[in-house]
XYZ file of C-alpha atoms in Angstrom:
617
model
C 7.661 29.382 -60.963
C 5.055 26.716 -60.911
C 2.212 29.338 -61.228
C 3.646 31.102 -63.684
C 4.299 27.787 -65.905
C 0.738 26.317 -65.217
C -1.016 30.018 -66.393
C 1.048 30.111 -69.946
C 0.104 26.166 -70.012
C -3.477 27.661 -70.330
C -2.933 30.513 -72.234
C -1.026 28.487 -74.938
C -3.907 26.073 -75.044
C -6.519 28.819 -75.650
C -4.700 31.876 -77.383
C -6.486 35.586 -77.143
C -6.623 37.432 -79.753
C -6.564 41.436 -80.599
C -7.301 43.183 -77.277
C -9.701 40.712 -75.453
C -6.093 38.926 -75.440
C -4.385 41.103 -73.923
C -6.890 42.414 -70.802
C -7.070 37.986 -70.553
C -2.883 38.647 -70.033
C -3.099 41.097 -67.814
C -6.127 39.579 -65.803
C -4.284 35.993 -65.728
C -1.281 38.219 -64.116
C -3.290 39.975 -61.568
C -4.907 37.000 -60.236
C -1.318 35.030 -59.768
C -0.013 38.034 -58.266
C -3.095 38.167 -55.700
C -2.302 34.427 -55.447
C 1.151 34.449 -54.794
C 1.394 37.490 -52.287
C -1.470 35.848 -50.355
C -0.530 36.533 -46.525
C -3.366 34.813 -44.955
C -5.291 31.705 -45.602
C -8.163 33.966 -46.343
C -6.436 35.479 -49.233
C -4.731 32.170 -50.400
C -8.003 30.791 -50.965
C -9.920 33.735 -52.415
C -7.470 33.735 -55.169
C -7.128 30.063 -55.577
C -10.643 29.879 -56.328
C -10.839 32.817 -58.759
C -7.684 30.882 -60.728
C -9.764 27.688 -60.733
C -12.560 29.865 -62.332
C -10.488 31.474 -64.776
C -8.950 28.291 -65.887
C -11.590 26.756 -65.985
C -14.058 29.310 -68.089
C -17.290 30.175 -68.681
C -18.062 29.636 -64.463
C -21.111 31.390 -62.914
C -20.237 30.629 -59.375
C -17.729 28.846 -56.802
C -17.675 27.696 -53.564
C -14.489 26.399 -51.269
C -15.641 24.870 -48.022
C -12.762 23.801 -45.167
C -12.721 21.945 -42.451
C -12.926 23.708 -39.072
C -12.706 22.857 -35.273
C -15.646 20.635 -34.385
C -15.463 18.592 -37.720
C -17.881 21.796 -39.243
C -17.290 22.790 -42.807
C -17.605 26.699 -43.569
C -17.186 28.251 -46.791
C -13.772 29.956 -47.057
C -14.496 31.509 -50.098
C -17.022 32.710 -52.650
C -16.527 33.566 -56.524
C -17.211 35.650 -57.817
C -17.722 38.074 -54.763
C -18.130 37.122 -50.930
C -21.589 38.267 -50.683
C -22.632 35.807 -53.776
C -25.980 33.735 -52.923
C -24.378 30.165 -53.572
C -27.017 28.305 -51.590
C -27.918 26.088 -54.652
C -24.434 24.571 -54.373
C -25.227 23.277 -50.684
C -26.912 19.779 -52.306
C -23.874 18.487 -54.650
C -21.423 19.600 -51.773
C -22.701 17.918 -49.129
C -22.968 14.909 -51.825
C -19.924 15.494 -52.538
C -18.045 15.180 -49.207
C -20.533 12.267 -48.641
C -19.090 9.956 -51.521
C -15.814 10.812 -51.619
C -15.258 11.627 -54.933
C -15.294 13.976 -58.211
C -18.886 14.425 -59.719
C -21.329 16.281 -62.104
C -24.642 17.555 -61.125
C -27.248 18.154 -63.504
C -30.557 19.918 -62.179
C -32.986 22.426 -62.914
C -30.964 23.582 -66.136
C -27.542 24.093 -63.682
C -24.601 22.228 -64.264
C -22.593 21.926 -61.026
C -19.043 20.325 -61.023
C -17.980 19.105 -57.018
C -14.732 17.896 -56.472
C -13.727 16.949 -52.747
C -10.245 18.020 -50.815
C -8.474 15.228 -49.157
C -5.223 14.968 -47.285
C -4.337 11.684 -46.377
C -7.328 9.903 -46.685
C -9.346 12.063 -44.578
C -11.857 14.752 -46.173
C -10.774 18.365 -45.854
C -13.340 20.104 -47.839
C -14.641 20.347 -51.108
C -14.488 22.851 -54.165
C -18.051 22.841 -56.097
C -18.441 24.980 -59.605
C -21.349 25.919 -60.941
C -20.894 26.072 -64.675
C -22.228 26.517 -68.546
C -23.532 23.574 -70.111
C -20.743 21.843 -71.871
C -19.846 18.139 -73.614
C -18.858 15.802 -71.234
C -15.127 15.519 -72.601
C -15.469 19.479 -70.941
C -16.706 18.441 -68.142
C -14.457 15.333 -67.017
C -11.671 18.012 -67.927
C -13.003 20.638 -65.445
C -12.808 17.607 -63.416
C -9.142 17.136 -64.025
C -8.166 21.045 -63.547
C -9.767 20.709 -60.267
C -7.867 17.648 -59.067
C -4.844 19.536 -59.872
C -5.613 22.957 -58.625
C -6.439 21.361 -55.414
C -2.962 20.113 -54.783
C -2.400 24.010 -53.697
C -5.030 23.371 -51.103
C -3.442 20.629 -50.031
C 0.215 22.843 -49.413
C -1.990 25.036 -47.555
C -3.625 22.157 -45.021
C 0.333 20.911 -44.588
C 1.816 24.088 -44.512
C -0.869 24.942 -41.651
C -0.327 21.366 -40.263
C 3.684 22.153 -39.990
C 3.257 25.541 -38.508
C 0.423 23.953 -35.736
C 3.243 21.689 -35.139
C 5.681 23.600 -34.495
C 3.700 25.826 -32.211
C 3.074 22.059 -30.121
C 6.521 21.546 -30.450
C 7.493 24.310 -28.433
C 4.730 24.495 -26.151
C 6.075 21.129 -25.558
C 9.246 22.274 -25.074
C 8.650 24.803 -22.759
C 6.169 22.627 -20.451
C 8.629 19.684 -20.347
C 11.522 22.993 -18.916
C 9.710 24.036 -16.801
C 8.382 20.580 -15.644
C 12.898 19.780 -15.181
C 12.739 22.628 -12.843
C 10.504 21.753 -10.486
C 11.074 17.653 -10.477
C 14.628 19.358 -9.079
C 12.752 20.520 -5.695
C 11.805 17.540 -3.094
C 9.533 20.407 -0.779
C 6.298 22.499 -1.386
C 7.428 26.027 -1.192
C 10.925 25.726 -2.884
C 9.488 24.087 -6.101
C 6.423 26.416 -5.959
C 9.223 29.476 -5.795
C 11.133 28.248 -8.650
C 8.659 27.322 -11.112
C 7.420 31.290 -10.440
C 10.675 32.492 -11.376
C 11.075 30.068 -13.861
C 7.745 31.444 -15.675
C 7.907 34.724 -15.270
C 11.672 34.787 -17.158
C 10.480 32.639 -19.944
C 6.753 34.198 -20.864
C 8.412 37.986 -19.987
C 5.734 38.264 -17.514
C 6.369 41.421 -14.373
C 5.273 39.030 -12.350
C 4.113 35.142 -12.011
C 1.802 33.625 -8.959
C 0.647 30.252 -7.877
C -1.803 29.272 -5.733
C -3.003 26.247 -3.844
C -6.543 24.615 -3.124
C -7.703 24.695 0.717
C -10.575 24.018 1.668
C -12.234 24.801 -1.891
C -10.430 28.359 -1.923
C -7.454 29.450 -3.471
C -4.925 30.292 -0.956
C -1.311 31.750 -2.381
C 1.902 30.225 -2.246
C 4.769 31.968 -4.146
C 4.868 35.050 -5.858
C 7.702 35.450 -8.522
C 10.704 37.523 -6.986
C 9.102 37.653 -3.590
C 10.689 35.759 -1.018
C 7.954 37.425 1.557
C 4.763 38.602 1.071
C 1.963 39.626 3.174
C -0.867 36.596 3.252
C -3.474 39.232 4.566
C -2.274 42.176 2.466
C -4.968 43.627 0.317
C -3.242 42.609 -2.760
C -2.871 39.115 -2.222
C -6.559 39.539 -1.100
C -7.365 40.998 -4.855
C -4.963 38.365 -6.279
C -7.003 35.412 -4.251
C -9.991 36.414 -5.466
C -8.864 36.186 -9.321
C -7.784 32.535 -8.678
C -10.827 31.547 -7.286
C -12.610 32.835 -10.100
C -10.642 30.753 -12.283
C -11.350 27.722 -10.168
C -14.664 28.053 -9.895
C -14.999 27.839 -13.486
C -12.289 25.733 -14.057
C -11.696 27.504 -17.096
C -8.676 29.881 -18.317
C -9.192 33.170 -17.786
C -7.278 36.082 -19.402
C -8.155 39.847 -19.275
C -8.625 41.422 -21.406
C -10.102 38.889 -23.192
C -8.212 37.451 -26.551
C -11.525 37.750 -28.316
C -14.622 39.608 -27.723
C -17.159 37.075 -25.770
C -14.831 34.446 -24.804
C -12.951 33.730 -21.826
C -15.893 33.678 -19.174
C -16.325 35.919 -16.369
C -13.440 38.195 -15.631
C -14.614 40.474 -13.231
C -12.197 39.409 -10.619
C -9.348 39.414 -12.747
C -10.872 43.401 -14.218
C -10.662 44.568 -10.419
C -7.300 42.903 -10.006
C -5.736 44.321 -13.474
C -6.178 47.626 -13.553
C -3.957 48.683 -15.739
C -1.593 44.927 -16.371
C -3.013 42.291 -18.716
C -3.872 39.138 -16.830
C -3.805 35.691 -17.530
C -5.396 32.734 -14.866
C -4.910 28.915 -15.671
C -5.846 26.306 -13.544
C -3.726 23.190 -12.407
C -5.253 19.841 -12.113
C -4.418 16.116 -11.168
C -6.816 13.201 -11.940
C -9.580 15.454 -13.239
C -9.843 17.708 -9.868
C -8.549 21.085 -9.583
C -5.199 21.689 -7.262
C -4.124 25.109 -8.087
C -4.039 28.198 -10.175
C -0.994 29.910 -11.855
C -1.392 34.151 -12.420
C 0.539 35.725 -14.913
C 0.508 39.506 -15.071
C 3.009 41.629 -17.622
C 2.250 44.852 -19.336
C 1.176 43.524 -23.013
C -1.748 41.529 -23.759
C -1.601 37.775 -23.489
C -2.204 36.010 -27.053
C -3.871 32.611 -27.959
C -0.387 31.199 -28.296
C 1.221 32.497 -24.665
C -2.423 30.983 -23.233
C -2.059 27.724 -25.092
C 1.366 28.123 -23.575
C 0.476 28.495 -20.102
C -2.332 25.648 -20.266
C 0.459 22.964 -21.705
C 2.264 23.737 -18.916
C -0.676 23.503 -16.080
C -1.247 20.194 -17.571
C 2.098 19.003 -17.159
C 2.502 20.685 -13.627
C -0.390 19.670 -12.159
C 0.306 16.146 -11.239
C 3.663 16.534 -9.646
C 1.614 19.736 -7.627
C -0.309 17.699 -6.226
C 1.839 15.808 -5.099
C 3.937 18.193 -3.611
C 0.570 18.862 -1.825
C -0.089 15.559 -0.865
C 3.692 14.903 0.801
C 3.577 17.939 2.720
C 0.302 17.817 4.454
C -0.163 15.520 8.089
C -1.663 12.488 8.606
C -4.901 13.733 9.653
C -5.100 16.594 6.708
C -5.148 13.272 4.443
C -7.173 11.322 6.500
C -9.805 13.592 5.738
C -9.244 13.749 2.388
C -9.669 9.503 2.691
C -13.001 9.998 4.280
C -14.494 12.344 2.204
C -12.881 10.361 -1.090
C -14.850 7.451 0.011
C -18.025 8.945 1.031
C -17.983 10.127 -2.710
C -17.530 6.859 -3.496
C -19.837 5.028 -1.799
C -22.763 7.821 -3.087
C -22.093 6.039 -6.688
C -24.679 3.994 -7.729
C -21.567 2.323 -10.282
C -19.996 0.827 -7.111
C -22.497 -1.298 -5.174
C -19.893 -4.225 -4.084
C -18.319 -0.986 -2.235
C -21.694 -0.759 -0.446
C -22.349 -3.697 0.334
C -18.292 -4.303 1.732
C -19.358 -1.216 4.050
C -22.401 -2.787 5.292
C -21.206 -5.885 5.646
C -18.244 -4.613 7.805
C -20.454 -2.511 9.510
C -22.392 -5.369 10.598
C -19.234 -7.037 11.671
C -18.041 -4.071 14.073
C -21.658 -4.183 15.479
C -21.362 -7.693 16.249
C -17.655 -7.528 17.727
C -18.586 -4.713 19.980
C -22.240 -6.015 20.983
C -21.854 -10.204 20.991
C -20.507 -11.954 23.903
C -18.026 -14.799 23.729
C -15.692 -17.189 26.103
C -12.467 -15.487 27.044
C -9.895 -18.041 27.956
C -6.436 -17.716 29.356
C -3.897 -19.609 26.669
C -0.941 -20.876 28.630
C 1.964 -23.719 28.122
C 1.057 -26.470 29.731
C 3.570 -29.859 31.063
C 2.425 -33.268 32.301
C 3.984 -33.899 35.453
C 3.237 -36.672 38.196
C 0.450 -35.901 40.662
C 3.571 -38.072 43.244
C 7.076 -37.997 42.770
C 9.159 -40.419 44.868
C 12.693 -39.835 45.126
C 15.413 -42.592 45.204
C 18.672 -41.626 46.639
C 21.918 -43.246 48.090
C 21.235 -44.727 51.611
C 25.044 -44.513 52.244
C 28.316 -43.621 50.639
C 29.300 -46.211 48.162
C 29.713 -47.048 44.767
C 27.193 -47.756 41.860
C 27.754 -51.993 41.138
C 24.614 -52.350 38.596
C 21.979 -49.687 37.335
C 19.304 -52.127 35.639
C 16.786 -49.538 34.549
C 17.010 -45.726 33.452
C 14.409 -43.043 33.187
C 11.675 -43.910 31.036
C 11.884 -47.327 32.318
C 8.225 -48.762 33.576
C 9.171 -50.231 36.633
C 6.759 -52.510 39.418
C 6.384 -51.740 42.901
C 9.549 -53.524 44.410
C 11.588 -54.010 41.087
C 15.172 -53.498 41.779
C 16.195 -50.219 40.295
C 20.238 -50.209 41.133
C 22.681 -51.806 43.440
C 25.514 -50.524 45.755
C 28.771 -52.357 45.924
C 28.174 -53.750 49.777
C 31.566 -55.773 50.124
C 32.724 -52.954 52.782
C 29.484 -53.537 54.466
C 29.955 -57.467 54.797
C 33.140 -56.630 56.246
C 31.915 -54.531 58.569
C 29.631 -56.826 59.704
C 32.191 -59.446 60.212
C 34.557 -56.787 61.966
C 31.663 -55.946 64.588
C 30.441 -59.765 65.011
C 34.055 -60.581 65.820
C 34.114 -57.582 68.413
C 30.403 -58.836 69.961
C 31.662 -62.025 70.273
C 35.028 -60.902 72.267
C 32.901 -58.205 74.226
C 30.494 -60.883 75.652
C 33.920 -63.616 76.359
C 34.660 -60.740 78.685
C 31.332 -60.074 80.278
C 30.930 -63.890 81.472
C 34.965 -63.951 82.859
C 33.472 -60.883 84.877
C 30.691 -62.568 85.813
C 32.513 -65.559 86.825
C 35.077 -63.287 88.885
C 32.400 -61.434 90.405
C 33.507 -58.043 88.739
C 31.266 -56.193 88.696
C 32.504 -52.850 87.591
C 34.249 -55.134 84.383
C 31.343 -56.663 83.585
C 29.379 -52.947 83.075
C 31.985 -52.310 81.130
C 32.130 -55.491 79.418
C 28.398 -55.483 78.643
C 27.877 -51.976 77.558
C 30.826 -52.692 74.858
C 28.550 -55.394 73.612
C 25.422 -53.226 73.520
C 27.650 -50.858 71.263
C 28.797 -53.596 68.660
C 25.220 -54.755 68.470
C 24.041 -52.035 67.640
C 26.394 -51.217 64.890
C 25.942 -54.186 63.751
C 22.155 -53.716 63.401
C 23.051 -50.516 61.302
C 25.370 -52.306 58.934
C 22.458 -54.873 58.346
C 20.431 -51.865 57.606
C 22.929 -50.553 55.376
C 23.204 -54.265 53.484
C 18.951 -54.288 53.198
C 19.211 -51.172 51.693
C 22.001 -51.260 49.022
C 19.107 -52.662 46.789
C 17.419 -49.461 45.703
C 14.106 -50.902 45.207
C 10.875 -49.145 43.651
C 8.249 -47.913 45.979
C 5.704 -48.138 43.621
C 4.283 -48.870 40.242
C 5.136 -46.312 37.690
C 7.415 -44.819 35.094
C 11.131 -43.277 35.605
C 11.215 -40.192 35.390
C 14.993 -39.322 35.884
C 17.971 -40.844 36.555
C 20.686 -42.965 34.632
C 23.716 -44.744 36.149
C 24.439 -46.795 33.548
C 26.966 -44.339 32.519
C 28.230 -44.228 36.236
C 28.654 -47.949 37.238
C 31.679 -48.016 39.607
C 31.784 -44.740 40.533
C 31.127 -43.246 43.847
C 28.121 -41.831 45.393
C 27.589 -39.688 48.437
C 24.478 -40.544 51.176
C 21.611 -38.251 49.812
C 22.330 -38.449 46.292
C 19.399 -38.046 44.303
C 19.612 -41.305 41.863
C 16.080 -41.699 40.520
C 12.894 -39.994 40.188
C 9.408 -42.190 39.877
C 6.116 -40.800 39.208
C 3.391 -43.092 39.129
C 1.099 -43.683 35.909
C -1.989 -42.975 36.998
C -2.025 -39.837 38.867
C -0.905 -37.181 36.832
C -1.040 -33.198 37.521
C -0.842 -30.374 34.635
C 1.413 -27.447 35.227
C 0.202 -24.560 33.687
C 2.546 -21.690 33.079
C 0.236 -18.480 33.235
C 1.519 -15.010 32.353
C 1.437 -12.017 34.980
C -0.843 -10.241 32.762
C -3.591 -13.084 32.721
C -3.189 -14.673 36.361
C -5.528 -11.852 37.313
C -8.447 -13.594 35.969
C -7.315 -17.343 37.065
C -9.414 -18.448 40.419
C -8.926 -22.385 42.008
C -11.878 -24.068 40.515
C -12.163 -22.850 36.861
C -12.060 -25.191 34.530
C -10.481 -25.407 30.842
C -9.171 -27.462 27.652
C -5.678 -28.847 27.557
C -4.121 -30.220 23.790
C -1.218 -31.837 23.902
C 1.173 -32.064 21.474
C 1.378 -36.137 21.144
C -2.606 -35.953 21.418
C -3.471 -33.175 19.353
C -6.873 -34.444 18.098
C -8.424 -34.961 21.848
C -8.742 -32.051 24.433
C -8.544 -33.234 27.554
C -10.601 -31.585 30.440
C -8.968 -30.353 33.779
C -9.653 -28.276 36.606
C -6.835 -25.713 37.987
C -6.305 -26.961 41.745
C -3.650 -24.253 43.096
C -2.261 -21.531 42.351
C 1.602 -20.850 42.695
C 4.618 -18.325 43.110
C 5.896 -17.056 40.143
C 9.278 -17.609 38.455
C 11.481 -16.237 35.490
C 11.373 -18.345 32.753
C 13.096 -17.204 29.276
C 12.961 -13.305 30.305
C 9.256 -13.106 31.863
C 7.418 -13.742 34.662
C 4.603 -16.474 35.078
C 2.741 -18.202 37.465
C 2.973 -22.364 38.195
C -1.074 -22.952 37.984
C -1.301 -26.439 39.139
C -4.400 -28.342 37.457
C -6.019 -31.887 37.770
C -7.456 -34.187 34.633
C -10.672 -35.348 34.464
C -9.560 -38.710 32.989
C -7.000 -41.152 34.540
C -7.136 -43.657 32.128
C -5.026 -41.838 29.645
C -1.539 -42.867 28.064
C 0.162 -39.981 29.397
C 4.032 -39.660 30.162
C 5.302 -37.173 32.426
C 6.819 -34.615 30.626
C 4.647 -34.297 28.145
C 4.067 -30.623 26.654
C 0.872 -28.836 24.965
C -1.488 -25.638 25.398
C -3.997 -25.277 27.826
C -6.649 -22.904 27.675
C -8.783 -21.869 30.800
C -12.311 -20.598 30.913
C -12.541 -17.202 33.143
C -15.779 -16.232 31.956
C -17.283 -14.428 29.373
C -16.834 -10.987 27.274
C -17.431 -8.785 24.306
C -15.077 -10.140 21.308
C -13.891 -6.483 21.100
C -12.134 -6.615 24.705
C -11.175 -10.130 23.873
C -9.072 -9.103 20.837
C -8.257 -6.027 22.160
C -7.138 -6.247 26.147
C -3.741 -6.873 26.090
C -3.048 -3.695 23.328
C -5.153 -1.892 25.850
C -3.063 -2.994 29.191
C 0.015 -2.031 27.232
C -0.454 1.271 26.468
C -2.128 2.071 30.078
C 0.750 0.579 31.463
C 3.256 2.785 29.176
C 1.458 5.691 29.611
C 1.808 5.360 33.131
C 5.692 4.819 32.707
C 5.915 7.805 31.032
C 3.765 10.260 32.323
C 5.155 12.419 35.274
């Protein structure tokens, strides 16, 4: 309806007469016809121009140029005829597309009227006229027909745009389907299997294979339909062979080809096809190549079932590899690590990767090659080189407790005291019986008994000499200490009145300055302790001075906390230090020297000997 309107516009505005009227009619109609039965863009264009002409008048020659792939404009039609020489339009197009805009060209006697084709403020093409000399009120008019003509073009650009979006949209569609079907497989081969099946249903293909990269060769992994198939079979030899030919020019491949020339070398896929149509697309993840999907069906593949197939490679590929990735072992991607970073390090963009390398390199070297001390690390305790004991001389009971441990006490400083009231009356009982005894000894004497007095004096022998042991017992109930030095157990200030038995260990003295370290070594290391070697001891309340010692003896070993060490017995350097028996720290002894590799690495080393001698047979 528009068309029709716009030509009677014109034909009102310059009226035929007589029978140049009438063929004008019956032209105008032809050329609307042509225009609106156009079925390709070809046509739509051919006949758009030849209206422009016609409406325009008195026009010697036109030329449409389009946009094409590559940002290239071609000529997609000619007027009057295709085979037209319109080279002399070339300048004011190119001018034309250049500035953007509607102008008028005046050279050489030509008048040449350029108009360009945008759609949405990008340049499509441009229209160029080349026509009679006329005023310039003609000209800005041809100027104005074109503008409006050229809204046509326009349709034809969105109508094109629609339709190419459309085709994405489903090729969209269809990837992100087939995509759903194989996020819903966690292994390899099942996802592999259904995405076949999946493919060869949708694209109404006989059959649909994918293959797998190993090794830099295509290797297959599910065939649509085919639970089994035969890995050495001359067929899946054939169908190998087209894959790798697709991935060794990581390129599409269909046969026979969608358009004479294109495609690249099919002569894999020609021995596989005999007499199927083929179609090979490659899969890839991060810009490298991890498999190839093969369709085969009876028809020939178009540019839309390719564009098709590669929309859904390019959505595939990623999760593929994947796939890949999970399924392999630990070595199979170690590999992959090595040879990753060997690439890696060959690029000249990466030299802090390079110099990392070296640098650790020269680390290793100097772990393995350099010498250093290896020391045994134990816990280490301060104890007294002497401790004295103080315990009850006799049964009694605690009267007064004066000091406790931690008390710094003198050489002869009463430490505690023993109730000795039982004692004094002891010594009064046996005094009293002394006395009596030797009353009777001199009545013997007198009476000249002499068996009585034996008796007499042997009973005062007897009291004397208990009473010499109670006066022993009375010295000692002062629990005096032996020497100078510190307390290093023992409190009876909580136990004043109570009894005691003879032995009772009541206090413990070590003097302060003879001290002895206690080094607790493990199993593992007493191997490489010897009596003489020296070492470093920190202590915790001395922590910025190391004290020096040298490890004296070597004892039994006891369970302490769930493992077994060895009581190393060591002796300071230095006496004059404030130490205080129980003091607690880390001592480290020198055994000699070895590589810092068997240093850090020893114990991991004894360990697994040890478990693979547990478990071996």
């Amino acid at each position: 309806m528009q068309a029709g309107a716009y030509s009677s516009r014109t034909q009102e505005a310059n009226p035929p007469s007589g029978a140049e009227g009438q063929s004008g009619f019956a032209a105008d109609d032809a050329l609307w016809a042509a225009f609106a039965s156009a079925q390709t863009a070809a046509d739509f264009c051919a006949s758009w121009l030849s209206l422009q002409c016609r409406q325009v008048g008195e026009a010697r020659c036109a030329l449409l140029l389009l946009e094409q792939e590559g940002s290239t404009f071609v000529p997609a039609a000619v007027w009057p005829s295709p085979s037209s020489d319109v080279t002399h339009l070339a300048p004011a197009a190119q001018q034309c597309l250049g500035e953007r805009r509607g102008l008028v060209v005046r050279q050489l006697g030509l008048v040449i009227v350029a108009y360009p084709v945008e759609l949405e403020g990008q340049v499509q093409g441009a229209v160029v006229l080349d026509v009679a000399e006329r005023a310039d009120a003609a000209l800005q008019a041809v100027l104005r027909q074109l503008h409006w003509g050229i809204g046509w073009i326009e349709t034809l650009f969105l109508r094109r745009r629609r339709l190419d979006d459309a085709e994405l949209l489903q090729r969209a569609r269809s990837a992100l389907d087939v995509l759903a079907v194989a996020a819903e497989h966690e292994r390899l081969p099942a996802m592999a299997m259904a995405v076949v099946n999946d493919l060869a249903s949708r694209f109404a293909c006989d059959r649909v294979s994918l293959g797998i990269e190993r090794g830099g060769r295509a290797r297959l992994l599910a065939m649509s339909h085919s639970a089994f198939f035969e890995k050495k079979s001359q067929f899946v030899a054939a169908l190998e062979n087209a894959m790798d030919e697709a991935f060794d020019q990581r390129r599409s491949i269909v046969f026979p080809p969608i358009e004479e020339g294109s495609g690249g070398l099919a002569i894999a896929h020609r021995d596989f096809a005999a007499t199927r149509c083929v179609c090979s697309v490659v899969l890839a993840s991060g810009g490298v190549g991890v498999g190839v999907l093969t369709c085969e069906r009876s028809t020939p593949f178009s540019a839309d079932d390719l564009r098709a197939f590669e929309a859904v490679a390019a959505l595939l590929g990623p999760p593929l590899d994947n796939r890949i990735e999970l399924q392999r072992w630990f070595a199979g991607r170690l590999v992959d690590q090595l040879r990753s970073g060997w690439r890696h390090l060959g690029d000249s963009r990466r030299p802090a990767l390079r110099v990392g390398l070296t640098l650790g390199a020269v680390f290793l070297l100097a772990v393995v090659l350099l010498d250093g001390d290896y020391r045994v690390s134990a816990k280490a305790v301060v104890e007294g080189e002497v401790q004295r004991a103080a315990v009850a001389p006799f049964d009694g009971f605690v009267r007064t407790a004066p000091v406790r441990a931690g008390f710094v006490v003198r050489q002869g400083e009463l430490l505690a005291t023993l109730d000795d009231r039982d004692l004094l009356v002891e010594r009064q009982r046996w005094l009293a019986e002394r006395e009596q005894h030797q009353g009777r000894y001199r009545d013997a004497l007198a009476k000249h008994e002499r068996a009585n007095a034996n008796v007499s004096l042997a009973q005062v022998q007897q009291a004397e000499s208990q009473l010499v042991l109670v006066e022993e017992k009375l010295l000692r109930a002062n629990i005096v200490a032996p020497f100078d030095g510190v307390v290093v157990s023992g409190d009876l200030t909580q136990l004043l009145g109570s009894p005691v038995e003879q032995g009772k260990l009541l206090f413990e003295i070590a003097p302060l300055d003879a001290y002895r370290v206690i080094l607790k070594v493990e199993d593992r290391d007493i191997r490489d302790v010897r009596v003489g070697q020296e070492g470093k001891l920190m202590l915790t309340g001395l922590a910025g001075e190391a004290l020096a010692f040298a490890v004296h003896n070597i004892s039994m070993a006891e369970a302490e906390d769930g493992r077994n060490v060895f009581r190393v017995e060591a002796r300071l350097e230095r006496s004059d230090l404030k130490l205080r028996p129980g003091m607690e720290g880390v001592g480290k002894i020198d055994v000699g020297r070895q590589s810092y590799a068997w240093i850090w690495t020893h114990r991991l080393t004894d360990w697994l000997r040890l478990q693979l001698w547990t478990w071996l047979p």
